[in-house]
Amino acid sequence: MNEPAGTTGLVFNEPLLWEKGAPGRCGVSLPQRDVPASPLDSALTGDAPDFPDLSEIDVIRHFTRLSQWNFGVDSGMYPLGSCTMKYNPKTNERQAALAGFCGAHPLMPESLAQGVLKIMFELQQYLAEITGMHAVTLQPAAGSQGELTGMMLFAAYHRSQGAPRKKIIIPDSAHGTNPASAALCGFKPVAVKSDENGLLSPQAVKAVMDTDTAGIMITNPNTLGLFEEHIRQVADIVHAKGGLVYGDGANMNAIMGIVDMAQTGFDAMHLNLHKTFSTPHGGGGPGSGPVCVTRALEPFLPVPRVLEAGGRYTLSDDFPQSIGKLHAFYGNFGILIRAYSYIRSMGAANLKKASQLAVLNANYIKERLKGTYHLAYDRPCMHECVFSDKYQEAHHVTTLDIAKRLMEYGFHPPTIYFPLVVHGAIMIEPTETECRQDIDRFIEAMQAIAREAEESPELLHAAPRIPKVRRLDETLAARKPCLAG
Ligand SMILES: *Cc1c(COP(=O)(O)O)cnc(C)c1O
């Protein structure tokens, strides 16, 4: 049996807590007070917030029901391209929850914090080894903050050379955070067009690179899931004019232990621990975007930095050229523990194998779906592949319809309408943690949807009918969020 998971069963409606309670209900039973009431009481009951009166079971059912509305990587395949929504082994959660880690206070004296400092130090070394870079900061709280850190490092470097520069080159396939980070740091982003293969062209970079350009930001593999084959040549062009190369490492899941990023010409790059290194992400939860740099950029890294001498670990602010602090204390420490635990439990050989499997799975999907959906660039891909709705257009079926119908087959939709360089993009990233059977089910669901697009497009136009909510006005939801119900 190889049916898609589908969706069925019982999903409860759930009102707001304010609509549920009844005066006098209570979730605790404390003994009667045997001391006089304190003035605090009137402060709390007078103009206190309008909290509903609820019993314990009211609260438990409320939150349990809400949790069942959620779809996560623990419930099913989540092929959201550019996000690496892979399964995060639970052991890494357990390690992060150990009392010594989650109770560690950031102001503990160094003598009592040797264990946590050691973990941070070793994690920096592991990330340096995995990327081929020289030094690492663990401070940034996200990939995008890593990008900003990188831009600040570039600005500090050029200032130290006595020649500040104004522009940053960014390919048109880049994630939106790339130009935003450059602009936030005061640089003017300069776009370059991808070539007919979806790759960065050395000629196009050469045409815009000048001595007022601080550097280039490159995502490799890029957001089309393609390896930038001319990366070294592009880096040489930028370096020849005194510029630096920043690597957006969000797609590291394709190349762990396979590509030495320093050798490809990167001067700085970030990793998204919440994508590649086993932290669940989405919903705005904490993330981590360590930045790895070459020896030349090390003096500018944020402070404090973890140092080791003779087996003792210390934190040092003594780096006069540092760009300063990016985050309170040392970044999102709990995320660092998960990454450390993931790297240690996988080991070098398995990290490499994870990337190989991620690439194999994406190529398998690409090959099996390429006659059914239009493949934007028909060449070997890395960890994700990008289709479009070009073949379905004739039946007035769009990428959005396909994505919504997929929910009725029990799958989270892929990334849609990104990257912008592909009209009607459907970007699929299966990751290494999906087995062959689940990937086959996904492929069969996509094939069934393509047949429906021809035979009964109304099914797609009406989708999704089964999930809790149907088509939302996403623009309105983003512009005017209604958070109070
Ligand atoms: C996710 C992503 C980012 C941004 O990373 P955050 O951690 O979400 O800030 C940047 N570039 C690419 C290619 C990405 O996929």
GROMACS .gro file of N, CA, C and O in nm, residues 14 17 58-68:
model
   52
   14GLU      N    1  -1.228   2.548   1.846
   14GLU     CA    2  -1.190   2.592   1.979
   14GLU      C    3  -1.211   2.742   1.993
   14GLU      O    4  -1.150   2.820   1.921
   17LEU      N    5  -1.021   3.157   2.509
   17LEU     CA    6  -1.039   3.130   2.652
   17LEU      C    7  -1.143   3.223   2.714
   17LEU      O    8  -1.216   3.186   2.804
   58ASP      N    9  -1.038   2.308   3.146
   58ASP     CA   10  -1.061   2.408   3.041
   58ASP      C   11  -0.928   2.445   2.973
   58ASP      O   12  -0.920   2.454   2.851
   59VAL      N   13  -0.828   2.466   3.056
   59VAL     CA   14  -0.700   2.514   3.005
   59VAL      C   15  -0.629   2.402   2.928
   59VAL      O   16  -0.577   2.423   2.817
   60ILE      N   17  -0.629   2.282   2.987
   60ILE     CA   18  -0.560   2.170   2.922
   60ILE      C   19  -0.621   2.141   2.785
   60ILE      O   20  -0.552   2.126   2.685
   61ARG      N   21  -0.757   2.135   2.781
   61ARG     CA   22  -0.820   2.104   2.653
   61ARG      C   23  -0.796   2.215   2.551
   61ARG      O   24  -0.773   2.188   2.433
   62HIS      N   25  -0.799   2.337   2.598
   62HIS     CA   26  -0.778   2.450   2.507
   62HIS      C   27  -0.644   2.436   2.435
   62HIS      O   28  -0.635   2.437   2.312
   63PHE      N   29  -0.537   2.420   2.514
   63PHE     CA   30  -0.405   2.419   2.452
   63PHE      C   31  -0.378   2.289   2.377
   63PHE      O   32  -0.308   2.288   2.275
   64THR      N   33  -0.433   2.178   2.426
   64THR     CA   34  -0.414   2.052   2.353
   64THR      C   35  -0.483   2.061   2.217
   64THR      O   36  -0.427   2.023   2.114
   65ARG      N   37  -0.604   2.117   2.215
   65ARG     CA   38  -0.674   2.130   2.086
   65ARG      C   39  -0.601   2.223   1.991
   65ARG      O   40  -0.587   2.193   1.872
   66LEU      N   41  -0.552   2.334   2.044
   66LEU     CA   42  -0.477   2.425   1.956
   66LEU      C   43  -0.354   2.355   1.900
   66LEU      O   44  -0.319   2.372   1.783
   67SER      N   45  -0.289   2.273   1.983
   67SER     CA   46  -0.167   2.206   1.936
   67SER      C   47  -0.198   2.110   1.822
   67SER      O   48  -0.114   2.084   1.737
   68GLN      N   49  -0.322   2.059   1.818
   68GLN     CA   50  -0.358   1.966   1.711
   68GLN      C   51  -0.387   2.037   1.579
   68GLN      O   52  -0.402   1.972   1.477
   0.00000   0.00000   0.00000
